[in-house]
Tab-separated table of C-alpha atoms in Angstrom:
chain	number	residue	atom	x	y	z
A	464	MET	CA	0.007	-0.022	0.047
A	465	ASP	CA	1.276	3.461	-0.915
A	466	GLU	CA	2.000	5.444	2.223
A	467	LEU	CA	1.211	8.717	0.478
A	468	PHE	CA	-1.857	7.538	-1.568
A	469	ALA	CA	-4.187	10.180	-0.127
A	470	LEU	CA	-1.686	12.982	-0.244
A	471	LYS	CA	-0.934	12.268	-3.998
A	472	ASN	CA	-4.699	12.212	-4.832
A	473	LEU	CA	-5.158	15.649	-3.092
A	474	PHE	CA	-2.287	16.918	-5.247
A	475	TYR	CA	-3.769	15.429	-8.487
A	476	THR	CA	-7.173	17.044	-7.790
A	477	GLY	CA	-5.595	20.439	-7.045
A	478	SER	CA	-6.026	20.440	-3.239
A	479	PHE	CA	-2.774	22.069	-2.752
A	480	GLN	CA	-3.370	23.653	0.700
A	481	GLN	CA	-4.546	20.242	1.999
A	482	VAL	CA	-1.382	18.703	0.536
A	483	ILE	CA	0.702	21.341	2.421
A	484	ASN	CA	-1.480	20.653	5.737
A	485	GLU	CA	-1.000	16.973	5.512
A	486	ALA	CA	2.731	17.054	4.593
A	487	ASN	CA	3.423	19.205	7.519
A	488	SER	CA	1.443	16.916	10.043
A	489	ARG	CA	3.552	14.648	12.353
A	490	THR	CA	2.269	11.414	10.675
A	491	GLN	CA	4.901	8.743	10.846
A	492	VAL	CA	6.092	7.240	7.521
A	493	SER	CA	9.084	5.561	6.311
A	494	GLU	CA	12.284	7.198	5.415
A	495	THR	CA	11.658	6.774	1.685
A	496	ALA	CA	8.150	8.372	2.050
A	497	LYS	CA	9.571	11.210	4.079
A	498	LEU	CA	11.418	12.500	0.932
A	499	GLU	CA	8.521	11.892	-1.255
A	500	ARG	CA	6.325	13.749	1.190
A	501	LYS	CA	8.648	16.696	1.032
A	502	ILE	CA	8.578	16.635	-2.728
A	503	TYR	CA	4.898	17.091	-2.862
A	504	LEU	CA	5.034	19.670	-0.215
A	505	TYR	CA	7.307	21.730	-2.425
A	506	ARG	CA	5.217	21.103	-5.528
A	507	ALA	CA	2.322	22.283	-3.744
A	508	TYR	CA	3.895	25.463	-2.651
A	509	ILE	CA	5.121	26.044	-6.400
A	510	ALA	CA	1.467	25.427	-7.503
A	511	GLN	CA	0.222	28.268	-5.176
A	512	GLY	CA	3.132	30.429	-6.656
A	513	LYS	CA	5.235	30.630	-3.544
A	514	TYR	CA	8.502	30.203	-5.354
A	515	ASN	CA	10.626	32.104	-2.914
A	516	LEU	CA	9.955	29.726	-0.066
A	517	VAL	CA	10.884	26.863	-2.075
A	518	ILE	CA	14.163	28.402	-3.388
A	519	SER	CA	15.059	29.577	0.022
A	520	GLU	CA	14.468	26.374	1.723
A	521	ILE	CA	16.174	23.797	-0.557
A	522	LYS	CA	20.031	23.689	-0.211
A	523	SER	CA	22.757	22.667	-2.454
A	524	SER	CA	23.412	19.754	-0.222
A	525	ASP	CA	19.834	18.424	-0.726
A	526	THR	CA	19.028	15.282	-2.871
A	527	VAL	CA	18.771	15.624	-6.643
A	528	ASP	CA	14.996	15.165	-6.317
A	529	LEU	CA	14.755	18.478	-4.323
A	530	GLN	CA	17.390	20.163	-6.467
A	531	VAL	CA	15.301	19.662	-9.561
A	532	ILE	CA	12.277	20.975	-7.798
A	533	LYS	CA	14.259	24.106	-6.892
A	534	ILE	CA	15.218	24.597	-10.638
A	535	LEU	CA	11.425	24.320	-11.437
A	536	ALA	CA	10.740	27.044	-8.873
A	537	ILE	CA	13.370	29.371	-10.337
A	538	TYR	CA	12.196	28.705	-13.849
A	539	LEU	CA	8.533	29.308	-13.229
A	540	GLN	CA	9.228	32.386	-11.075
A	541	ALA	CA	11.408	33.769	-13.825
A	542	LYS	CA	8.852	32.787	-16.618
A	543	THR	CA	6.032	34.288	-14.731
A	544	SER	CA	8.082	37.696	-14.104
A	545	SER	CA	9.470	37.875	-17.629
A	546	SER	CA	5.990	37.537	-19.231
A	547	GLY	CA	4.669	40.658	-17.300
A	548	GLY	CA	5.512	43.246	-19.843
A	549	GLY	CA	8.261	45.104	-21.594
A	550	SER	CA	10.346	46.561	-18.847
A	551	ASN	CA	14.177	46.249	-18.821
A	552	GLY	CA	13.885	44.254	-15.546
A	553	ASN	CA	12.536	41.227	-17.644
A	554	VAL	CA	15.907	40.806	-19.210
A	555	GLY	CA	17.279	39.668	-15.866
A	556	GLU	CA	14.338	37.291	-15.533
A	557	ASP	CA	14.845	35.737	-18.996
A	558	THR	CA	18.496	35.175	-17.924
A	559	LYS	CA	17.402	33.317	-14.828
A	560	LYS	CA	15.159	31.142	-16.833
A	561	GLU	CA	17.997	30.371	-19.276
A	562	GLU	CA	20.218	29.636	-16.389
A	563	ALA	CA	17.741	27.305	-14.855
A	564	LEU	CA	17.387	25.454	-18.158
A	565	LYS	CA	21.254	25.268	-18.446
A	566	GLU	CA	21.670	23.790	-14.932
A	567	LEU	CA	18.837	21.317	-15.649
A	568	ARG	CA	20.626	20.064	-18.865
A	569	GLU	CA	24.297	20.292	-17.639
A	570	VAL	CA	24.021	19.365	-14.029
A	571	ILE	CA	20.851	17.181	-13.582
A	572	LEU	CA	20.431	15.465	-16.997
A	573	SER	CA	24.276	14.992	-17.623
A	574	ASP	CA	24.156	12.285	-14.975
A	575	PRO	CA	22.830	9.082	-16.600
A	576	SER	CA	21.412	7.829	-13.225
A	577	ASN	CA	19.177	10.764	-13.078
A	578	ALA	CA	17.373	9.391	-16.304
A	579	ILE	CA	15.515	6.837	-14.319
A	580	ASN	CA	14.674	9.037	-11.349
A	581	SER	CA	10.864	9.719	-11.609
A	582	THR	CA	10.993	12.952	-9.816
A	583	VAL	CA	13.664	14.129	-12.331
A	584	GLN	CA	11.701	12.800	-15.211
A	585	ILE	CA	8.423	14.468	-14.096
A	586	ILE	CA	9.973	17.904	-13.271
A	587	THR	CA	12.221	17.978	-16.422
A	588	GLY	CA	9.189	17.105	-18.558
A	589	THR	CA	7.259	19.869	-16.974
A	590	ILE	CA	9.769	22.507	-17.588
A	591	PHE	CA	10.431	21.367	-21.182
A	592	TYR	CA	6.647	21.394	-21.707
A	593	HIS	CA	6.337	24.778	-20.608
A	594	GLU	CA	9.054	25.806	-22.990
A	595	GLY	CA	7.355	24.141	-25.913
A	596	LEU	CA	10.222	21.718	-26.122
A	597	TYR	CA	7.877	18.689	-26.487
A	598	GLU	CA	10.214	16.498	-28.171
A	599	GLU	CA	12.715	16.759	-25.467
A	600	ALA	CA	10.073	16.346	-22.889
A	601	LEU	CA	9.021	13.052	-24.482
A	602	LYS	CA	12.556	11.749	-24.734
A	603	VAL	CA	12.835	12.118	-20.796
A	604	LEU	CA	9.362	10.989	-20.058
A	605	VAL	CA	9.145	7.844	-22.132
A	606	ARG	CA	11.791	6.196	-19.798
A	607	HIS	CA	9.351	5.973	-17.029
A	608	ASN	CA	8.710	2.784	-15.107
A	609	LYS	CA	4.959	2.836	-14.862
A	610	ASN	CA	4.790	6.270	-13.353
A	611	LEU	CA	1.271	7.686	-13.878
A	612	GLU	CA	2.510	11.256	-13.597
A	613	CYS	CA	4.972	10.820	-16.379
A	614	VAL	CA	2.069	9.134	-18.391
A	615	ALA	CA	-0.116	12.143	-17.579
A	616	LEU	CA	2.274	14.621	-19.107
A	617	ILE	CA	3.090	12.437	-22.063
A	618	ILE	CA	-0.618	12.406	-22.947
A	619	GLN	CA	-1.068	16.159	-22.322
A	620	ILE	CA	1.742	16.620	-24.865
A	621	TYR	CA	0.236	14.361	-27.206
A	622	LEU	CA	-3.116	16.342	-27.007
A	623	LYS	CA	-1.173	19.541	-27.352
A	624	LEU	CA	0.199	18.355	-30.581
A	625	ASP	CA	-3.134	17.192	-31.680
A	626	ARG	CA	-2.011	13.629	-31.764
A	627	LEU	CA	-5.215	11.941	-30.295
A	628	ASP	CA	-4.199	8.570	-31.913
A	629	LEU	CA	-1.013	8.489	-29.725
A	630	ALA	CA	-2.831	9.646	-26.655
A	631	LYS	CA	-5.483	6.951	-27.000
A	632	ARG	CA	-2.718	4.333	-27.461
A	633	GLU	CA	-0.867	5.570	-24.386
A	634	LEU	CA	-4.085	5.509	-22.458
A	635	ALA	CA	-5.017	1.990	-23.504
A	636	SER	CA	-1.614	0.831	-22.368
A	637	THR	CA	-1.792	2.569	-19.042
A	638	LYS	CA	-5.216	1.018	-18.272
A	639	THR	CA	-3.650	-2.530	-18.261
A	640	TRP	CA	-1.859	-1.606	-15.072
A	641	ALA	CA	-3.490	1.471	-13.555
A	642	GLU	CA	-7.136	1.543	-14.532
A	643	ASP	CA	-8.427	2.103	-11.101
A	644	ALA	CA	-6.092	4.964	-9.834
A	645	MET	CA	-7.575	8.449	-9.686
A	646	LEU	CA	-4.936	10.094	-11.946
A	647	ALA	CA	-5.603	7.362	-14.548
A	648	GLN	CA	-9.376	8.270	-14.390
A	649	LEU	CA	-8.423	11.942	-14.835
A	650	ILE	CA	-6.152	11.073	-17.932
A	651	GLU	CA	-9.255	9.144	-19.303
A	652	ALA	CA	-11.370	12.138	-18.891
A	653	TRP	CA	-8.862	14.446	-20.648
A	654	VAL	CA	-8.789	12.071	-23.699
A	655	GLY	CA	-12.517	11.845	-23.691
A	656	LEU	CA	-13.017	15.443	-23.934
A	657	ARG	CA	-10.773	15.579	-26.937
A	658	THR	CA	-12.361	12.548	-28.514
A	659	GLY	CA	-15.952	13.974	-28.319
A	660	GLY	CA	-19.427	12.232	-28.847
A	661	ASP	CA	-20.384	9.842	-26.112
A	662	LYS	CA	-17.014	10.334	-24.417
A	663	TYR	CA	-18.206	13.836	-23.254
A	664	GLN	CA	-20.689	12.125	-20.945
A	665	GLU	CA	-18.171	9.436	-19.820
A	666	ALA	CA	-15.716	12.322	-18.978
A	667	TYR	CA	-18.414	14.041	-16.943
A	668	TYR	CA	-19.171	10.898	-14.846
A	669	ILE	CA	-15.510	10.677	-14.028
A	670	TYR	CA	-15.319	14.170	-12.795
A	671	GLU	CA	-18.638	13.842	-10.887
A	672	GLU	CA	-17.430	10.509	-9.061
A	673	ILE	CA	-14.195	12.181	-8.109
A	674	ALA	CA	-16.180	15.271	-6.886
A	675	GLN	CA	-18.170	13.150	-4.432
A	676	SER	CA	-15.362	13.415	-1.861
A	677	PRO	CA	-15.378	16.906	-0.094
A	678	SER	CA	-11.518	16.905	-0.418
A	679	SER	CA	-11.680	16.294	-4.076
A	680	ASN	CA	-14.351	18.859	-4.979
A	681	THR	CA	-11.910	21.242	-5.951
A	682	VAL	CA	-11.588	24.232	-8.575
A	683	LYS	CA	-9.949	21.911	-11.000
A	684	ILE	CA	-12.408	19.181	-10.732
A	685	LEU	CA	-15.278	21.674	-10.903
A	686	ASN	CA	-13.905	23.161	-14.126
A	687	GLY	CA	-13.655	19.643	-15.504
A	688	GLN	CA	-17.206	18.994	-14.879
A	689	ALA	CA	-18.227	22.382	-16.265
A	690	VAL	CA	-16.338	21.855	-19.514
A	691	CYS	CA	-17.986	18.462	-19.893
A	692	ASN	CA	-21.365	20.292	-19.532
A	693	ILE	CA	-20.321	22.994	-22.001
A	694	HIS	CA	-19.606	20.163	-24.702
A	695	LEU	CA	-22.906	18.388	-23.580
A	696	GLY	CA	-24.955	21.719	-24.266
A	697	LYS	CA	-25.842	21.990	-20.599
A	698	HIS	CA	-24.785	25.601	-20.279
A	699	ALA	CA	-26.683	26.618	-17.197
A	700	GLU	CA	-25.387	23.674	-15.241
A	701	ALA	CA	-21.881	24.646	-16.463
A	702	GLU	CA	-22.382	28.091	-15.160
A	703	THR	CA	-23.436	26.921	-11.664
A	704	LEU	CA	-20.358	24.682	-11.300
A	705	LEU	CA	-18.035	27.634	-12.392
A	706	LEU	CA	-19.703	30.043	-9.857
A	707	GLU	CA	-18.983	27.453	-7.194
A	708	ALA	CA	-15.369	27.280	-8.311
A	709	LEU	CA	-15.243	31.037	-8.351
A	710	ASN	CA	-16.485	31.007	-4.712
A	711	LYS	CA	-13.597	28.655	-3.788
A	712	SER	CA	-10.945	30.793	-5.749
A	713	ASN	CA	-11.919	34.174	-7.240
A	714	ASP	CA	-8.499	34.423	-9.205
A	715	ASP	CA	-8.406	31.183	-10.973
A	716	PRO	CA	-7.714	31.812	-14.607
A	717	ASP	CA	-9.284	28.583	-16.032
A	718	THR	CA	-12.471	29.274	-14.030
A	719	LEU	CA	-12.644	32.875	-15.452
A	720	VAL	CA	-12.089	31.825	-19.047
A	721	ASN	CA	-14.611	29.098	-18.887
A	722	LEU	CA	-17.154	31.778	-17.387
A	723	ILE	CA	-16.384	34.040	-20.298
A	724	VAL	CA	-17.297	31.246	-22.627
A	725	VAL	CA	-20.432	29.997	-20.934
A	726	SER	CA	-21.607	33.471	-20.419
A	727	ASN	CA	-21.527	34.288	-24.134
A	728	LEU	CA	-23.173	30.740	-24.716
A	729	LEU	CA	-26.027	31.890	-22.274
A	730	ASN	CA	-26.316	35.281	-24.111
A	731	LYS	CA	-25.505	37.139	-20.854
A	732	PRO	CA	-25.223	41.023	-20.970
A	733	ALA	CA	-22.172	42.458	-22.408
A	734	GLU	CA	-21.224	43.974	-19.209
A	735	VAL	CA	-21.076	40.586	-17.430
A	736	VAL	CA	-18.716	39.090	-19.917
A	737	ASN	CA	-16.548	42.285	-19.967
A	738	ARG	CA	-16.386	41.993	-16.282
A	739	TYR	CA	-15.005	38.428	-16.355
A	740	ILE	CA	-12.657	39.542	-19.110
A	741	ASN	CA	-11.192	42.373	-17.046
A	742	GLN	CA	-10.920	40.139	-13.907
A	743	LEU	CA	-8.900	37.737	-16.172
A	744	LYS	CA	-6.751	40.729	-17.226
A	745	GLU	CA	-5.982	41.422	-13.576
A	746	VAL	CA	-5.039	37.946	-12.565
A	747	SER	CA	-3.349	36.620	-15.738
A	748	PRO	CA	-2.651	39.478	-18.178
A	749	ASN	CA	-0.609	37.310	-20.498
A	750	HIS	CA	-3.147	34.308	-20.687
A	751	ALA	CA	-3.374	32.687	-23.936
A	752	PHE	CA	-7.218	33.244	-24.165
A	753	LEU	CA	-6.617	36.955	-23.834
A	754	GLN	CA	-3.965	36.950	-26.521
A	755	ASP	CA	-6.164	35.086	-28.804
A	756	LEU	CA	-8.951	37.360	-28.128
A	757	ASP	CA	-6.758	40.388	-28.807
A	758	LEU	CA	-5.682	38.851	-32.163
A	759	LYS	CA	-9.335	38.189	-33.278
A	760	SER	CA	-10.466	41.694	-32.314
A	761	SER	CA	-7.559	43.193	-34.211
A	762	LEU	CA	-8.442	40.928	-37.305
A	763	PHE	CA	-12.081	41.905	-37.095
A	764	ASP	CA	-11.365	45.647	-37.013
A	765	ARG	CA	-9.253	45.320	-39.890
A	766	VAL	CA	-11.905	43.596	-41.918
A	767	ALA	CA	-14.519	45.901	-40.752
A	768	GLN	CA	-12.519	48.733	-42.062
A	769	ARG	CA	-12.887	47.421	-45.611
A	770	PHE	CA	-16.649	47.797	-45.300
A	771	ALA	CA	-16.676	51.028	-43.552
A	772	LEU	CA	-18.792	53.950	-45.040
A	773	THR	CA	-16.724	56.597	-46.673
């Protein structure tokens, strides 16, 4: 039995504060589990954007598992700061990001023994994913020894590359050894949402079942249910779920994007839609949704000028 089974499931569903609370408890675990518990503790802090805490606590003498997590914190902090605008200070942040990537390649990945370390695989794959280095990420991740987090990231990359066929093949293989695991169910829901048709309903049932546990009824799971309902044409139900998610966290970008979409589908007043857009601009000014919206607005204005009355 995995000593950290419950802790991992909390992390997978986005219950990051509960992960922190559980990891900081005095529960007795084996020496091996102590390191793994610390890994999930720091990853939860990173998920909350508390990069400095992680960077300051992890020392150069710590194990490679923690060193690579520190690199992730440095990388994400620099990436977040450098995308904040066009100030000269961003040059320094870009440099920090490049230094983090260099250390990852030259220090961590240069040691062949690290290639089979699951933490190194997951964190390296995550960093390369954020950089858009999908081939490099896959080269690291495919060495996994039945590690579900590696599989989850592999499938996310395949879906990002519009290779649904490869994602389905990876999922089929995974179900032979991990069908009942929560993360495996979430992976199946992701693939189902991309597949469409009857799979929308199946994906909804997966999210609904996970949400039955109070600790798993998180912003992430509520958004999953809402997206399924949007595809199923149940827009009012989707809005209800998203408003519940907004009550849990009023600055979650995914919730705001989905609320913008569903508000348009429900023909909500323009001021309601614009309010959500402005809120998204406040919490995530460089969000891909906003960039795409700006691009489409610019293209529309350009086309409209052709038909303007002179």
